[in-house]
Amino acid sequence: MTGRTRRKLKVVFCASEAAPFVKTGGLGDVAGSLPHELRRCGAKVCVVLPKYRRIPAEYRDAMRHVSDFWMNLGWRNVWCGVDHLKWHNIDYYFIDNEDYFGRDTIYGDFDDGERFAFFSKAITECLGRVPELGGADILHCNDWQTALSCVFLREFYKGLPGYDNVKTVFSIHNVKFQGQFGDEVLSDICGLAETPAAGQMYVGPKTINFMKGALLYADTITTVSPTYAEELKMPFYGEGLDEIFRERAWKLHGILNGIDTQEYDPKTDSGIAANFSAEDPAGKAACKAALQRELGLVEDPTRPLCVMVSRLTKQKGLDLLQYALSKLLDRTVQVAVLGTGDSQYEDSMRYFDWKYKGHMVSRIDFDSALSHRMYAGADIFLMPSQFEPCGLSQMIAMRYGALPVVRETGGLKDSVVPYNKFTGEGTGFSFTNFNGDEFTNAVLDACEVFWTDRGAWEGLMRNAMEADFGWRRAANQYLDAYHELHPEVIPYNKKRSR
């Protein structure tokens, strides 16, 4: 076709965190894995991150300084450094400023609005100042910490050399965190007070919202599961932005996240008691026995072992777990909980641990190695979330043959196929309403299959372990979204998922 060319799309992927450099949650996993799969699927990708003090020395010491400049931020001029690190064939660029990032915290400081306005402005500035970042086709921004890049690009950079070809994609990982600040930020820090953005970013008399700016200015909006994309249009889930999601439904894509299938692989995981696979699941029994011994639970293969690895918050369904625990433990079900969170739930889990010693255990801790052993040893994985944009734990659990019990919301609904006793289909169990009795019954339904129909249980385990939750599928869907913005570029060497 005339005017079309075959080449790799150049994608600048920006986020406030990415594994292995710094990670506080699911965004770090996504930003750590997705760029690598995009590259394997035929895109040219580089990643832009803040240079936090918390980045391990092994990475900081390997960085090379490539640029620095002074940048306007409201009424002030601030220094911005750019360091480069090539890691696993991806070029990473780290935005350096000791005032903003040379501290032990990542989020939660009084000046977060200024810190991440600086980061967003630095990203857009680098597109014109750092040659390796120039010529971008796609600027892919993630969550409120990079949201202003979409606004700055349109308001301050359109028409400048090297910027007109750039299209913006904004990804929402959890709409609950939007970046709301006092409106003095518009003039004092952002310099947006005299632009059309000023009126559009307000969500209250004196409050502006960084995420709202991106939703109104980005060329395409994505979120982390198809069901969550639909839920965002509803007042309960939309957190005050549901009207915008309804108005912009035509540019909203729900793309289910993946997991790192090399890190989470029971065939090769060296941290579990025995390796196993869908084809040879025998080692899972050894993992269960080892976990029961480690946690001080009664070592009994006939008792279903239910595990939860989670932040201990209302959103994650801890109210439902508290309601269900006595009923489950009285039925000889074992329960193990790993995580930290709100003190009321931490104390509650400690109480049940004390009351049901040998049958219930709580580890109030963040322990990645133990989480692997819990996934490998569990029969059932509990995830009764009030809402869940995507969720990764249920996918990891299925990879290790632990059948999830989930509420039908967001990515949980998209990733877990409910058990059908007539056909044997399914990869787990689900319930509809955020209700303690429904959750309890769903867990006991799973236990009933475990107790009475071993053949069906093993079939469900096999289905779950064979489900494809790698990043290839998601990366191809993101590439489709990118190419919708650049129809003049013919996809280059695109690998399709099976």
PDB file of N, CA, C and O in Angstrom, residues 236-273:
ATOM      1  N   PHE A 236     -19.357   2.415  41.005  1.00  0.00           N
ATOM      2  CA  PHE A 236     -18.721   1.718  42.125  1.00  0.00           C
ATOM      3  C   PHE A 236     -17.229   1.510  41.884  1.00  0.00           C
ATOM      4  O   PHE A 236     -16.413   1.628  42.810  1.00  0.00           O
ATOM      5  N   TYR A 237     -16.857   1.183  40.650  1.00  0.00           N
ATOM      6  CA  TYR A 237     -15.461   0.860  40.342  1.00  0.00           C
ATOM      7  C   TYR A 237     -14.690   2.064  39.801  1.00  0.00           C
ATOM      8  O   TYR A 237     -13.462   2.099  39.887  1.00  0.00           O
ATOM      9  N   GLY A 238     -15.381   3.030  39.205  1.00  0.00           N
ATOM     10  CA  GLY A 238     -14.704   4.098  38.473  1.00  0.00           C
ATOM     11  C   GLY A 238     -14.066   5.166  39.324  1.00  0.00           C
ATOM     12  O   GLY A 238     -13.355   6.033  38.794  1.00  0.00           O
ATOM     13  N   GLU A 239     -14.309   5.151  40.634  1.00  0.00           N
ATOM     14  CA  GLU A 239     -13.677   6.088  41.576  1.00  0.00           C
ATOM     15  C   GLU A 239     -13.803   7.546  41.125  1.00  0.00           C
ATOM     16  O   GLU A 239     -12.847   8.316  41.152  1.00  0.00           O
ATOM     17  N   GLY A 240     -15.019   7.902  40.685  1.00  0.00           N
ATOM     18  CA  GLY A 240     -15.286   9.284  40.303  1.00  0.00           C
ATOM     19  C   GLY A 240     -14.953   9.618  38.857  1.00  0.00           C
ATOM     20  O   GLY A 240     -15.266  10.716  38.398  1.00  0.00           O
ATOM     21  N   LEU A 241     -14.340   8.698  38.138  1.00  0.00           N
ATOM     22  CA  LEU A 241     -13.963   8.944  36.744  1.00  0.00           C
ATOM     23  C   LEU A 241     -14.802   8.127  35.770  1.00  0.00           C
ATOM     24  O   LEU A 241     -14.508   8.086  34.566  1.00  0.00           O
ATOM     25  N   ASP A 242     -15.847   7.473  36.264  1.00  0.00           N
ATOM     26  CA  ASP A 242     -16.624   6.553  35.424  1.00  0.00           C
ATOM     27  C   ASP A 242     -17.243   7.263  34.220  1.00  0.00           C
ATOM     28  O   ASP A 242     -17.343   6.674  33.129  1.00  0.00           O
ATOM     29  N   GLU A 243     -17.636   8.526  34.370  1.00  0.00           N
ATOM     30  CA  GLU A 243     -18.230   9.246  33.240  1.00  0.00           C
ATOM     31  C   GLU A 243     -17.226   9.396  32.101  1.00  0.00           C
ATOM     32  O   GLU A 243     -17.576   9.250  30.922  1.00  0.00           O
ATOM     33  N   ILE A 244     -15.982   9.681  32.449  1.00  0.00           N
ATOM     34  CA  ILE A 244     -14.945   9.798  31.416  1.00  0.00           C
ATOM     35  C   ILE A 244     -14.735   8.461  30.726  1.00  0.00           C
ATOM     36  O   ILE A 244     -14.593   8.397  29.498  1.00  0.00           O
ATOM     37  N   PHE A 245     -14.726   7.368  31.505  1.00  0.00           N
ATOM     38  CA  PHE A 245     -14.534   6.049  30.888  1.00  0.00           C
ATOM     39  C   PHE A 245     -15.689   5.705  29.958  1.00  0.00           C
ATOM     40  O   PHE A 245     -15.485   5.078  28.914  1.00  0.00           O
ATOM     41  N   ARG A 246     -16.893   6.119  30.312  1.00  0.00           N
ATOM     42  CA  ARG A 246     -18.023   5.862  29.403  1.00  0.00           C
ATOM     43  C   ARG A 246     -17.899   6.705  28.140  1.00  0.00           C
ATOM     44  O   ARG A 246     -18.132   6.215  27.027  1.00  0.00           O
ATOM     45  N   GLU A 247     -17.513   7.959  28.314  1.00  0.00           N
ATOM     46  CA  GLU A 247     -17.384   8.840  27.149  1.00  0.00           C
ATOM     47  C   GLU A 247     -16.261   8.380  26.223  1.00  0.00           C
ATOM     48  O   GLU A 247     -16.337   8.551  25.008  1.00  0.00           O
ATOM     49  N   ARG A 248     -15.209   7.815  26.785  1.00  0.00           N
ATOM     50  CA  ARG A 248     -14.029   7.439  25.999  1.00  0.00           C
ATOM     51  C   ARG A 248     -13.911   5.924  25.830  1.00  0.00           C
ATOM     52  O   ARG A 248     -12.816   5.401  25.624  1.00  0.00           O
ATOM     53  N   ALA A 249     -15.033   5.245  25.900  1.00  0.00           N
ATOM     54  CA  ALA A 249     -15.027   3.786  25.761  1.00  0.00           C
ATOM     55  C   ALA A 249     -14.436   3.354  24.424  1.00  0.00           C
ATOM     56  O   ALA A 249     -13.843   2.278  24.315  1.00  0.00           O
ATOM     57  N   TRP A 250     -14.549   4.195  23.417  1.00  0.00           N
ATOM     58  CA  TRP A 250     -14.064   3.840  22.077  1.00  0.00           C
ATOM     59  C   TRP A 250     -12.541   3.742  22.028  1.00  0.00           C
ATOM     60  O   TRP A 250     -11.979   3.114  21.119  1.00  0.00           O
ATOM     61  N   LYS A 251     -11.855   4.354  22.990  1.00  0.00           N
ATOM     62  CA  LYS A 251     -10.393   4.278  22.982  1.00  0.00           C
ATOM     63  C   LYS A 251      -9.850   3.488  24.178  1.00  0.00           C
ATOM     64  O   LYS A 251      -8.656   3.495  24.440  1.00  0.00           O
ATOM     65  N   LEU A 252     -10.741   2.793  24.920  1.00  0.00           N
ATOM     66  CA  LEU A 252     -10.342   2.040  26.108  1.00  0.00           C
ATOM     67  C   LEU A 252     -10.193   0.564  25.772  1.00  0.00           C
ATOM     68  O   LEU A 252     -11.130  -0.077  25.305  1.00  0.00           O
ATOM     69  N   HIS A 253      -9.005   0.008  26.018  1.00  0.00           N
ATOM     70  CA  HIS A 253      -8.714  -1.400  25.755  1.00  0.00           C
ATOM     71  C   HIS A 253      -8.421  -2.113  27.074  1.00  0.00           C
ATOM     72  O   HIS A 253      -7.640  -1.614  27.889  1.00  0.00           O
ATOM     73  N   GLY A 254      -9.019  -3.271  27.283  1.00  0.00           N
ATOM     74  CA  GLY A 254      -8.685  -4.104  28.432  1.00  0.00           C
ATOM     75  C   GLY A 254      -7.776  -5.239  27.994  1.00  0.00           C
ATOM     76  O   GLY A 254      -8.179  -6.087  27.189  1.00  0.00           O
ATOM     77  N   ILE A 255      -6.547  -5.262  28.486  1.00  0.00           N
ATOM     78  CA  ILE A 255      -5.559  -6.272  28.091  1.00  0.00           C
ATOM     79  C   ILE A 255      -5.080  -6.984  29.354  1.00  0.00           C
ATOM     80  O   ILE A 255      -4.461  -6.366  30.223  1.00  0.00           O
ATOM     81  N   LEU A 256      -5.371  -8.260  29.447  1.00  0.00           N
ATOM     82  CA  LEU A 256      -5.019  -9.030  30.641  1.00  0.00           C
ATOM     83  C   LEU A 256      -3.508  -9.166  30.766  1.00  0.00           C
ATOM     84  O   LEU A 256      -2.818  -9.541  29.827  1.00  0.00           O
ATOM     85  N   ASN A 257      -2.999  -8.844  31.973  1.00  0.00           N
ATOM     86  CA  ASN A 257      -1.571  -9.002  32.234  1.00  0.00           C
ATOM     87  C   ASN A 257      -1.137 -10.455  32.139  1.00  0.00           C
ATOM     88  O   ASN A 257      -1.959 -11.373  32.185  1.00  0.00           O
ATOM     89  N   GLY A 258       0.167 -10.646  32.066  1.00  0.00           N
ATOM     90  CA  GLY A 258       0.746 -11.976  32.154  1.00  0.00           C
ATOM     91  C   GLY A 258       1.635 -12.068  33.378  1.00  0.00           C
ATOM     92  O   GLY A 258       1.698 -11.149  34.203  1.00  0.00           O
ATOM     93  N   ILE A 259       2.324 -13.187  33.505  1.00  0.00           N
ATOM     94  CA  ILE A 259       3.303 -13.371  34.579  1.00  0.00           C
ATOM     95  C   ILE A 259       4.610 -13.846  33.961  1.00  0.00           C
ATOM     96  O   ILE A 259       4.654 -14.292  32.809  1.00  0.00           O
ATOM     97  N   ASP A 260       5.669 -13.753  34.737  1.00  0.00           N
ATOM     98  CA  ASP A 260       6.980 -14.235  34.310  1.00  0.00           C
ATOM     99  C   ASP A 260       6.998 -15.750  34.466  1.00  0.00           C
ATOM    100  O   ASP A 260       7.148 -16.275  35.577  1.00  0.00           O
ATOM    101  N   THR A 261       6.821 -16.462  33.368  1.00  0.00           N
ATOM    102  CA  THR A 261       6.692 -17.916  33.436  1.00  0.00           C
ATOM    103  C   THR A 261       8.026 -18.617  33.677  1.00  0.00           C
ATOM    104  O   THR A 261       8.049 -19.820  33.929  1.00  0.00           O
ATOM    105  N   GLN A 262       9.121 -17.880  33.599  1.00  0.00           N
ATOM    106  CA  GLN A 262      10.401 -18.476  33.961  1.00  0.00           C
ATOM    107  C   GLN A 262      10.626 -18.395  35.467  1.00  0.00           C
ATOM    108  O   GLN A 262      11.118 -19.343  36.083  1.00  0.00           O
ATOM    109  N   GLU A 263      10.255 -17.257  36.062  1.00  0.00           N
ATOM    110  CA  GLU A 263      10.394 -17.136  37.516  1.00  0.00           C
ATOM    111  C   GLU A 263       9.440 -18.070  38.240  1.00  0.00           C
ATOM    112  O   GLU A 263       9.782 -18.662  39.272  1.00  0.00           O
ATOM    113  N   TYR A 264       8.222 -18.190  37.718  1.00  0.00           N
ATOM    114  CA  TYR A 264       7.210 -19.020  38.357  1.00  0.00           C
ATOM    115  C   TYR A 264       7.005 -20.296  37.538  1.00  0.00           C
ATOM    116  O   TYR A 264       6.088 -20.391  36.729  1.00  0.00           O
ATOM    117  N   ASP A 265       7.866 -21.265  37.745  1.00  0.00           N
ATOM    118  CA  ASP A 265       7.818 -22.515  36.994  1.00  0.00           C
ATOM    119  C   ASP A 265       8.127 -23.677  37.935  1.00  0.00           C
ATOM    120  O   ASP A 265       9.269 -23.860  38.349  1.00  0.00           O
ATOM    121  N   PRO A 266       7.121 -24.475  38.294  1.00  0.00           N
ATOM    122  CA  PRO A 266       7.377 -25.574  39.225  1.00  0.00           C
ATOM    123  C   PRO A 266       8.320 -26.645  38.666  1.00  0.00           C
ATOM    124  O   PRO A 266       8.854 -27.439  39.434  1.00  0.00           O
ATOM    125  N   LYS A 267       8.529 -26.643  37.357  1.00  0.00           N
ATOM    126  CA  LYS A 267       9.497 -27.585  36.767  1.00  0.00           C
ATOM    127  C   LYS A 267      10.921 -27.267  37.170  1.00  0.00           C
ATOM    128  O   LYS A 267      11.759 -28.162  37.308  1.00  0.00           O
ATOM    129  N   THR A 268      11.219 -25.967  37.318  1.00  0.00           N
ATOM    130  CA  THR A 268      12.612 -25.534  37.501  1.00  0.00           C
ATOM    131  C   THR A 268      12.847 -24.751  38.782  1.00  0.00           C
ATOM    132  O   THR A 268      13.991 -24.415  39.080  1.00  0.00           O
ATOM    133  N   ASP A 269      11.798 -24.455  39.544  1.00  0.00           N
ATOM    134  CA  ASP A 269      11.927 -23.639  40.749  1.00  0.00           C
ATOM    135  C   ASP A 269      12.820 -24.360  41.765  1.00  0.00           C
ATOM    136  O   ASP A 269      12.444 -25.409  42.310  1.00  0.00           O
ATOM    137  N   SER A 270      13.975 -23.781  42.040  1.00  0.00           N
ATOM    138  CA  SER A 270      14.926 -24.425  42.952  1.00  0.00           C
ATOM    139  C   SER A 270      14.582 -24.187  44.416  1.00  0.00           C
ATOM    140  O   SER A 270      15.200 -24.781  45.307  1.00  0.00           O
ATOM    141  N   GLY A 271      13.596 -23.346  44.695  1.00  0.00           N
ATOM    142  CA  GLY A 271      13.257 -23.018  46.075  1.00  0.00           C
ATOM    143  C   GLY A 271      12.144 -23.862  46.661  1.00  0.00           C
ATOM    144  O   GLY A 271      11.742 -23.636  47.816  1.00  0.00           O
ATOM    145  N   ILE A 272      11.610 -24.835  45.914  1.00  0.00           N
ATOM    146  CA  ILE A 272      10.523 -25.666  46.437  1.00  0.00           C
ATOM    147  C   ILE A 272      11.033 -27.073  46.715  1.00  0.00           C
ATOM    148  O   ILE A 272      12.097 -27.476  46.230  1.00  0.00           O
ATOM    149  N   ALA A 273      10.272 -27.818  47.514  1.00  0.00           N
ATOM    150  CA  ALA A 273      10.751 -29.119  48.008  1.00  0.00           C
ATOM    151  C   ALA A 273      10.960 -30.137  46.900  1.00  0.00           C
ATOM    152  O   ALA A 273      11.868 -30.975  46.969  1.00  0.00           O
TER     153      ALA A 273
END
